[in-house]
Amino acid sequence: MSHFCYNRGCQKRYTPTNDAAKDDNACQYHPGLPYFHDAYKIWSCCQKKSHDFSAFLSMPGCTRGSHQPNKPEEPIAPQPAEQEQVAVPKPVIRQEIPKPIVPTVDRPPMDAPLTQMKLTVAASLKAALEKQVNTPTADGNQKEQNTNVIKPGTACKHATCAALYTTADQEQITSCRFHPGVPIFHEGMKYWSCCQKKTTDFEAFTAQPGCTEGEHLWRVEDQSSKNEDDPQVLKSSCRFDFHQQGSTVVLSIYAKMPRPDQTQVELNAGRLKVDTRFGTDMQKKRFLNEWELFGLVDVAQSTVELLQSKIEIILKKAEPLSWSRLDRPLQLT
């Protein structure tokens, strides 16, 4: 009878052999925990890291041992200490001070014109782009030769698909269930942009079955023209998230090596549009997305900075409102 292994980096089905010498070294896994820092995904046990989430999940384990058929228990949250009963003082009636009147700001119509934002380019990005221009590229014929060969045992590049390539007929035998979106980590929640199933547990997040069925992706093609005609792919070609800092909202788009001459950020009081090309000359991508913002912003006091690892957009709030999300929920009529 087959079992499912819950070790990180393995998570495959296996059948015990009842041979202690084999079973004790049958599992290749990561004993550490994953953590995320500056757009990198890193295993704490071996410090292997990657920008690409699918490549990170498919990294072979750094330790061998026995399979783990039992799901590890989730840490128990500490119970709050019982509070001693204290005498509740009688309420004191106070004269209510009227709240200051906050001027309301009207949301502009959807077709209102957008203002093209000034881009501030970090010195580190300028230096990295200059270095890239002066670095000779690899031989194109050798690259084409390498990408046309699929070796047996190659893992499917689609997120959460654990299939391994055996023969060309495998496409007709096994289907590929995967997530076409990108992983998003925001305020402790982990979810895929394509299906929005949220969880706080990383193990549960990586074990979520794909929301789309299609063909396996055994090799990654040149990204420079792959996503030019698909709006959904353009929106999900890189990860983004946001956080609040008092009167500002900071949007981080993790487009590594953005091109200043091929980046446009347009904004009005209620809408934001970003169009950028990023990456290396050999593997350039395009990100295009548009948001009807949750709250209203002050365009004149908002800024855009291009960094080596991301695009950072600081939106100045035009009203004292806490944003529960970046985009405004769809208004049903």
Short mmCIF file of C-alpha atoms in Angstrom, two decimals:
data_model
loop_
_atom_site.label_atom_id
_atom_site.label_comp_id
_atom_site.label_asym_id
_atom_site.label_seq_id
_atom_site.Cartn_x
_atom_site.Cartn_y
_atom_site.Cartn_z
CA MET A 1 0.00 0.00 0.00
CA SER A 2 1.42 3.39 -0.98
CA HIS A 3 1.74 6.30 1.44
CA PHE A 4 2.26 10.05 1.04
CA CYS A 5 5.50 11.50 2.40
CA TYR A 6 5.11 14.83 4.23
CA ASN A 7 8.84 15.66 4.33
CA ARG A 8 9.59 19.07 2.78
CA GLY A 9 11.13 18.72 -0.66
CA CYS A 10 9.85 15.14 -1.09
CA GLN A 11 6.04 15.02 -0.82
CA LYS A 12 5.75 11.98 -3.07
CA ARG A 13 3.87 8.72 -2.80
CA TYR A 14 5.96 5.67 -1.84
CA THR A 15 5.59 2.00 -0.94
CA PRO A 16 7.59 0.67 2.06
CA THR A 17 10.02 -2.13 1.14
CA ASN A 18 10.30 -3.52 4.70
CA ASP A 19 14.07 -3.35 4.20
CA ALA A 20 15.47 -1.10 6.94
CA ALA A 21 18.69 -0.40 5.02
CA LYS A 22 16.73 0.92 2.04
CA ASP A 23 13.84 2.61 3.88
CA ASP A 24 16.17 4.60 6.17
CA ASN A 25 17.70 6.37 3.14
CA ALA A 26 14.77 6.31 0.71
CA CYS A 27 13.72 9.95 1.21
CA GLN A 28 15.63 13.00 -0.03
CA TYR A 29 14.24 16.05 1.74
CA HIS A 30 14.91 19.43 3.36
CA PRO A 31 14.95 19.26 7.18
CA GLY A 32 14.89 23.06 7.44
CA LEU A 33 12.15 25.60 6.81
CA PRO A 34 11.62 27.86 3.78
CA TYR A 35 11.94 31.59 4.20
CA PHE A 36 11.66 34.54 1.85
CA HIS A 37 14.03 37.50 1.72
CA ASP A 38 14.50 40.24 -0.88
CA ALA A 39 12.65 38.29 -3.63
CA TYR A 40 14.71 35.14 -2.87
CA LYS A 41 13.16 31.83 -1.72
CA ILE A 42 15.67 30.06 0.56
CA TRP A 43 15.89 26.75 2.45
CA SER A 44 17.29 27.38 5.95
CA CYS A 45 19.03 23.97 6.07
CA CYS A 46 21.27 24.29 3.00
CA GLN A 47 20.83 27.95 1.98
CA LYS A 48 19.88 26.95 -1.57
CA LYS A 49 17.93 29.83 -3.06
CA SER A 50 16.12 30.88 -6.20
CA HIS A 51 14.06 33.77 -7.55
CA ASP A 52 11.71 31.37 -9.33
CA PHE A 53 9.15 29.73 -7.02
CA SER A 54 8.69 26.62 -9.19
CA ALA A 55 12.47 26.05 -9.30
CA PHE A 56 12.61 26.55 -5.52
CA LEU A 57 9.96 23.87 -4.90
CA SER A 58 11.70 21.41 -7.24
CA MET A 59 15.13 21.75 -5.56
CA PRO A 60 16.28 18.24 -4.47
CA GLY A 61 16.59 17.74 -0.73
CA CYS A 62 19.93 18.15 1.03
CA THR A 63 19.42 15.28 3.51
CA ARG A 64 18.55 11.61 3.20
CA GLY A 65 16.43 9.69 5.68
CA SER A 66 13.22 7.76 6.02
CA HIS A 67 9.88 8.90 4.60
CA GLN A 68 7.41 10.63 6.92
CA PRO A 69 3.88 9.21 6.45
CA ASN A 70 2.36 11.32 9.24
CA LYS A 71 1.51 14.97 8.74
CA PRO A 72 3.43 17.10 11.27
CA GLU A 73 1.32 18.76 13.90
CA GLU A 74 0.78 22.48 13.54
CA PRO A 75 2.20 24.58 16.38
CA ILE A 76 -0.35 25.21 19.09
CA ALA A 77 -1.04 28.87 19.67
CA PRO A 78 -0.41 29.92 23.28
CA GLN A 79 -3.58 30.28 25.29
CA PRO A 80 -4.12 33.69 26.85
CA ALA A 81 -3.78 33.70 30.61
CA GLU A 82 -7.00 33.99 32.54
CA GLN A 83 -7.58 37.51 33.65
CA GLU A 84 -8.50 38.19 37.21
CA GLN A 85 -11.91 39.67 37.74
CA VAL A 86 -11.68 43.30 38.67
CA ALA A 87 -14.32 45.70 39.70
CA VAL A 88 -15.63 47.58 36.71
CA PRO A 89 -15.90 51.29 37.48
CA LYS A 90 -19.09 53.04 36.65
CA PRO A 91 -18.98 54.80 33.30
CA VAL A 92 -18.31 58.49 33.41
CA ILE A 93 -20.53 60.49 31.12
CA ARG A 94 -18.38 62.86 29.10
CA GLN A 95 -19.35 65.46 26.63
CA GLU A 96 -18.63 64.07 23.17
CA ILE A 97 -16.25 66.17 21.12
CA PRO A 98 -17.36 66.39 17.50
CA LYS A 99 -14.95 64.79 15.05
CA PRO A 100 -13.23 67.09 12.57
CA ILE A 101 -14.89 67.27 9.21
CA VAL A 102 -12.74 65.54 6.60
CA PRO A 103 -13.29 66.86 3.08
CA THR A 104 -14.52 64.14 0.76
CA VAL A 105 -12.66 63.36 -2.45
CA ASP A 106 -14.63 62.28 -5.49
CA ARG A 107 -13.42 59.20 -7.36
CA PRO A 108 -12.61 60.05 -10.99
CA PRO A 109 -14.42 58.14 -13.77
CA MET A 110 -12.75 55.04 -15.21
CA ASP A 111 -11.88 56.82 -18.47
CA ALA A 112 -10.23 59.79 -16.72
CA PRO A 113 -6.76 60.58 -18.13
CA LEU A 114 -3.67 59.17 -16.40
CA THR A 115 -0.53 61.09 -15.47
CA GLN A 116 2.79 59.53 -16.48
CA MET A 117 4.93 59.31 -13.35
CA LYS A 118 8.58 60.36 -13.16
CA LEU A 119 10.89 57.36 -12.68
CA THR A 120 13.78 57.51 -10.22
CA VAL A 121 16.47 54.97 -11.19
CA ALA A 122 18.67 53.61 -8.38
CA ALA A 123 22.45 53.73 -8.87
CA SER A 124 22.69 49.95 -8.33
CA LEU A 125 20.28 49.33 -11.23
CA LYS A 126 22.23 51.66 -13.54
CA ALA A 127 25.47 49.82 -12.74
CA ALA A 128 23.87 46.39 -13.25
CA LEU A 129 22.42 47.39 -16.63
CA GLU A 130 25.75 48.80 -17.79
CA LYS A 131 27.50 45.59 -16.73
CA GLN A 132 24.91 43.55 -18.64
CA VAL A 133 25.52 45.55 -21.82
CA ASN A 134 29.29 44.97 -21.58
CA THR A 135 28.95 41.21 -20.90
CA PRO A 136 29.04 39.02 -24.05
CA THR A 137 26.02 36.74 -24.49
CA ALA A 138 26.21 32.96 -24.74
CA ASP A 139 26.27 31.22 -28.11
CA GLY A 140 22.72 31.15 -29.47
CA ASN A 141 23.17 27.83 -31.28
CA GLN A 142 24.34 26.10 -28.11
CA LYS A 143 21.36 27.55 -26.23
CA GLU A 144 18.94 26.28 -28.87
CA GLN A 145 20.57 22.85 -28.78
CA ASN A 146 20.26 22.63 -25.00
CA THR A 147 16.60 23.73 -24.86
CA ASN A 148 15.50 21.19 -27.49
CA VAL A 149 16.67 18.19 -25.45
CA ILE A 150 14.41 16.84 -22.69
CA LYS A 151 16.15 14.32 -20.48
CA PRO A 152 14.22 11.54 -18.68
CA GLY A 153 13.57 12.56 -15.09
CA THR A 154 13.11 16.25 -15.97
CA ALA A 155 10.48 17.82 -13.67
CA CYS A 156 7.49 19.70 -15.07
CA LYS A 157 8.12 23.44 -14.74
CA HIS A 158 4.47 24.25 -13.95
CA ALA A 159 3.87 25.30 -10.35
CA THR A 160 2.71 22.43 -8.02
CA CYS A 161 2.96 19.76 -10.76
CA ALA A 162 5.34 17.04 -9.56
CA ALA A 163 5.34 14.94 -12.76
CA LEU A 164 8.67 13.68 -14.16
CA TYR A 165 9.35 13.24 -17.88
CA THR A 166 9.80 9.64 -19.06
CA THR A 167 8.85 9.43 -22.76
CA ALA A 168 7.15 11.57 -25.39
CA ASP A 169 3.98 9.48 -24.93
CA GLN A 170 3.64 10.64 -21.35
CA GLU A 171 1.71 13.74 -22.50
CA GLN A 172 -1.12 11.41 -23.54
CA ILE A 173 -1.00 9.40 -20.31
CA THR A 174 -0.79 11.99 -17.54
CA SER A 175 -2.49 15.36 -17.30
CA CYS A 176 -0.90 18.43 -15.75
CA ARG A 177 -2.70 20.23 -12.91
CA PHE A 178 -0.96 23.47 -12.04
CA HIS A 179 -1.35 27.09 -10.94
CA PRO A 180 -0.88 29.54 -13.86
CA GLY A 181 -0.59 32.50 -11.50
CA VAL A 182 2.18 33.63 -9.15
CA PRO A 183 2.52 33.05 -5.39
CA ILE A 184 1.60 36.02 -3.20
CA PHE A 185 2.67 36.43 0.44
CA HIS A 186 0.92 39.30 2.19
CA GLU A 187 0.41 39.95 5.92
CA GLY A 188 0.99 36.30 6.85
CA MET A 189 -1.30 34.90 4.15
CA LYS A 190 -0.02 32.69 1.32
CA TYR A 191 -2.06 32.24 -1.86
CA TRP A 192 -1.90 31.92 -5.64
CA SER A 193 -2.98 34.91 -7.71
CA CYS A 194 -4.99 32.64 -10.03
CA CYS A 195 -7.40 31.08 -7.52
CA GLN A 196 -7.06 33.15 -4.29
CA LYS A 197 -7.23 30.14 -1.91
CA LYS A 198 -5.57 31.62 1.16
CA THR A 199 -3.77 29.87 4.03
CA THR A 200 -1.25 30.76 6.73
CA ASP A 201 0.45 27.34 6.67
CA PHE A 202 3.29 26.98 4.15
CA GLU A 203 2.93 23.18 3.93
CA ALA A 204 -0.78 23.51 3.11
CA PHE A 205 0.06 26.21 0.54
CA THR A 206 2.60 24.06 -1.33
CA ALA A 207 0.21 21.07 -1.24
CA GLN A 208 -2.70 22.97 -2.84
CA PRO A 209 -3.72 21.12 -6.04
CA GLY A 210 -3.55 23.15 -9.24
CA CYS A 211 -6.62 25.05 -10.38
CA THR A 212 -5.94 24.58 -14.12
CA GLU A 213 -5.46 21.48 -16.26
CA GLY A 214 -3.31 21.45 -19.40
CA GLU A 215 -0.13 20.15 -20.99
CA HIS A 216 3.14 19.67 -19.10
CA LEU A 217 5.90 22.27 -19.45
CA TRP A 218 9.17 20.33 -19.69
CA ARG A 219 11.40 23.22 -20.71
CA VAL A 220 11.21 26.99 -20.27
CA GLU A 221 11.18 28.83 -23.58
CA ASP A 222 12.68 32.23 -24.27
CA GLN A 223 10.53 34.62 -22.23
CA SER A 224 11.18 37.67 -24.43
CA SER A 225 8.15 37.01 -26.69
CA LYS A 226 6.28 34.24 -24.86
CA ASN A 227 3.81 36.50 -23.05
CA GLU A 228 3.27 39.39 -25.44
CA ASP A 229 -0.23 38.37 -26.59
CA ASP A 230 -1.80 36.93 -23.43
CA PRO A 231 -3.19 39.56 -20.98
CA GLN A 232 -3.44 37.00 -18.17
CA VAL A 233 0.20 35.98 -18.59
CA LEU A 234 1.27 39.63 -18.68
CA LYS A 235 -0.46 40.20 -15.32
CA SER A 236 1.16 37.16 -13.68
CA SER A 237 4.68 37.33 -15.15
CA CYS A 238 6.07 38.49 -11.79
CA ARG A 239 4.97 38.69 -8.17
CA PHE A 240 3.76 41.85 -6.43
CA ASP A 241 2.45 42.80 -2.99
CA PHE A 242 1.79 45.92 -0.92
CA HIS A 243 1.91 47.23 2.64
CA GLN A 244 0.84 50.42 4.39
CA GLN A 245 3.00 52.97 6.19
CA GLY A 246 0.68 55.46 7.85
CA SER A 247 -0.46 57.84 5.13
CA THR A 248 1.17 55.91 2.27
CA VAL A 249 0.69 52.59 0.47
CA VAL A 250 3.88 50.92 -0.82
CA LEU A 251 3.44 48.65 -3.87
CA SER A 252 6.42 46.38 -4.65
CA ILE A 253 6.53 44.73 -8.10
CA TYR A 254 9.30 42.11 -8.08
CA ALA A 255 10.44 42.71 -11.66
CA LYS A 256 14.20 42.12 -11.42
CA MET A 257 16.33 44.38 -13.63
CA PRO A 258 13.52 46.66 -14.93
CA ARG A 259 14.41 48.65 -18.06
CA PRO A 260 13.92 52.41 -17.44
CA ASP A 261 13.46 53.13 -21.17
CA GLN A 262 10.77 50.42 -21.41
CA THR A 263 8.87 51.17 -18.19
CA GLN A 264 5.76 53.34 -17.88
CA VAL A 265 3.84 54.02 -14.66
CA GLU A 266 0.63 56.01 -15.10
CA LEU A 267 -1.60 57.21 -12.29
CA ASN A 268 -4.67 59.25 -11.45
CA ALA A 269 -6.54 59.62 -8.15
CA GLY A 270 -8.22 56.21 -8.42
CA ARG A 271 -6.38 54.14 -11.03
CA LEU A 272 -2.84 52.81 -11.56
CA LYS A 273 -1.30 51.26 -14.70
CA VAL A 274 2.16 49.67 -14.91
CA ASP A 275 3.85 48.47 -18.12
CA THR A 276 7.46 47.29 -17.85
CA ARG A 277 10.00 44.99 -19.46
CA PHE A 278 12.54 43.40 -17.15
CA GLY A 279 15.13 40.63 -16.89
CA THR A 280 18.26 39.85 -18.90
CA ASP A 281 18.72 40.23 -22.65
CA MET A 282 18.55 36.43 -22.99
CA GLN A 283 15.38 36.11 -20.91
CA LYS A 284 13.39 39.34 -20.99
CA LYS A 285 9.79 39.43 -19.74
CA ARG A 286 6.95 41.93 -19.84
CA PHE A 287 4.59 42.83 -16.97
CA LEU A 288 1.39 44.76 -17.70
CA ASN A 289 -1.32 45.31 -15.11
CA GLU A 290 -3.91 47.89 -14.16
CA TRP A 291 -5.68 48.43 -10.84
CA GLU A 292 -8.71 50.44 -9.79
CA LEU A 293 -7.27 51.39 -6.41
CA PHE A 294 -9.02 50.57 -3.13
CA GLY A 295 -8.71 54.18 -1.96
CA LEU A 296 -7.91 57.52 -3.53
CA VAL A 297 -4.36 58.88 -3.83
CA ASP A 298 -2.56 62.18 -4.26
CA VAL A 299 -0.78 61.91 -7.61
CA ALA A 300 1.53 64.89 -7.03
CA GLN A 301 2.97 63.38 -3.81
CA SER A 302 3.31 59.80 -5.10
CA THR A 303 6.69 58.48 -6.30
CA VAL A 304 8.17 55.63 -8.37
CA GLU A 305 11.66 54.15 -7.92
CA LEU A 306 13.30 51.47 -10.08
CA LEU A 307 15.58 49.20 -8.04
CA GLN A 308 17.76 46.30 -9.15
CA SER A 309 15.36 43.71 -7.66
CA LYS A 310 11.97 45.43 -7.97
CA ILE A 311 9.86 48.47 -8.81
CA GLU A 312 8.68 50.37 -5.72
CA ILE A 313 5.63 52.65 -6.06
CA ILE A 314 4.77 54.82 -3.05
CA LEU A 315 1.16 56.04 -3.21
CA LYS A 316 0.23 58.98 -0.99
CA LYS A 317 -3.28 58.51 0.43
CA ALA A 318 -5.75 61.29 -0.31
CA GLU A 319 -8.10 60.22 2.49
CA PRO A 320 -7.61 58.72 6.00
CA LEU A 321 -8.55 55.17 5.03
CA SER A 322 -6.95 51.80 5.84
CA TRP A 323 -6.60 49.69 2.70
CA SER A 324 -7.63 46.05 3.20
CA ARG A 325 -6.50 45.24 -0.37
CA LEU A 326 -4.79 46.97 -3.29
CA ASP A 327 -7.64 46.97 -5.79
CA ARG A 328 -11.22 48.05 -5.30
CA PRO A 329 -13.78 45.20 -5.09
CA LEU A 330 -16.03 44.80 -8.10
CA GLN A 331 -19.17 46.90 -7.62
CA LEU A 332 -22.23 44.82 -8.50
CA THR A 333 -25.26 46.72 -9.79
#
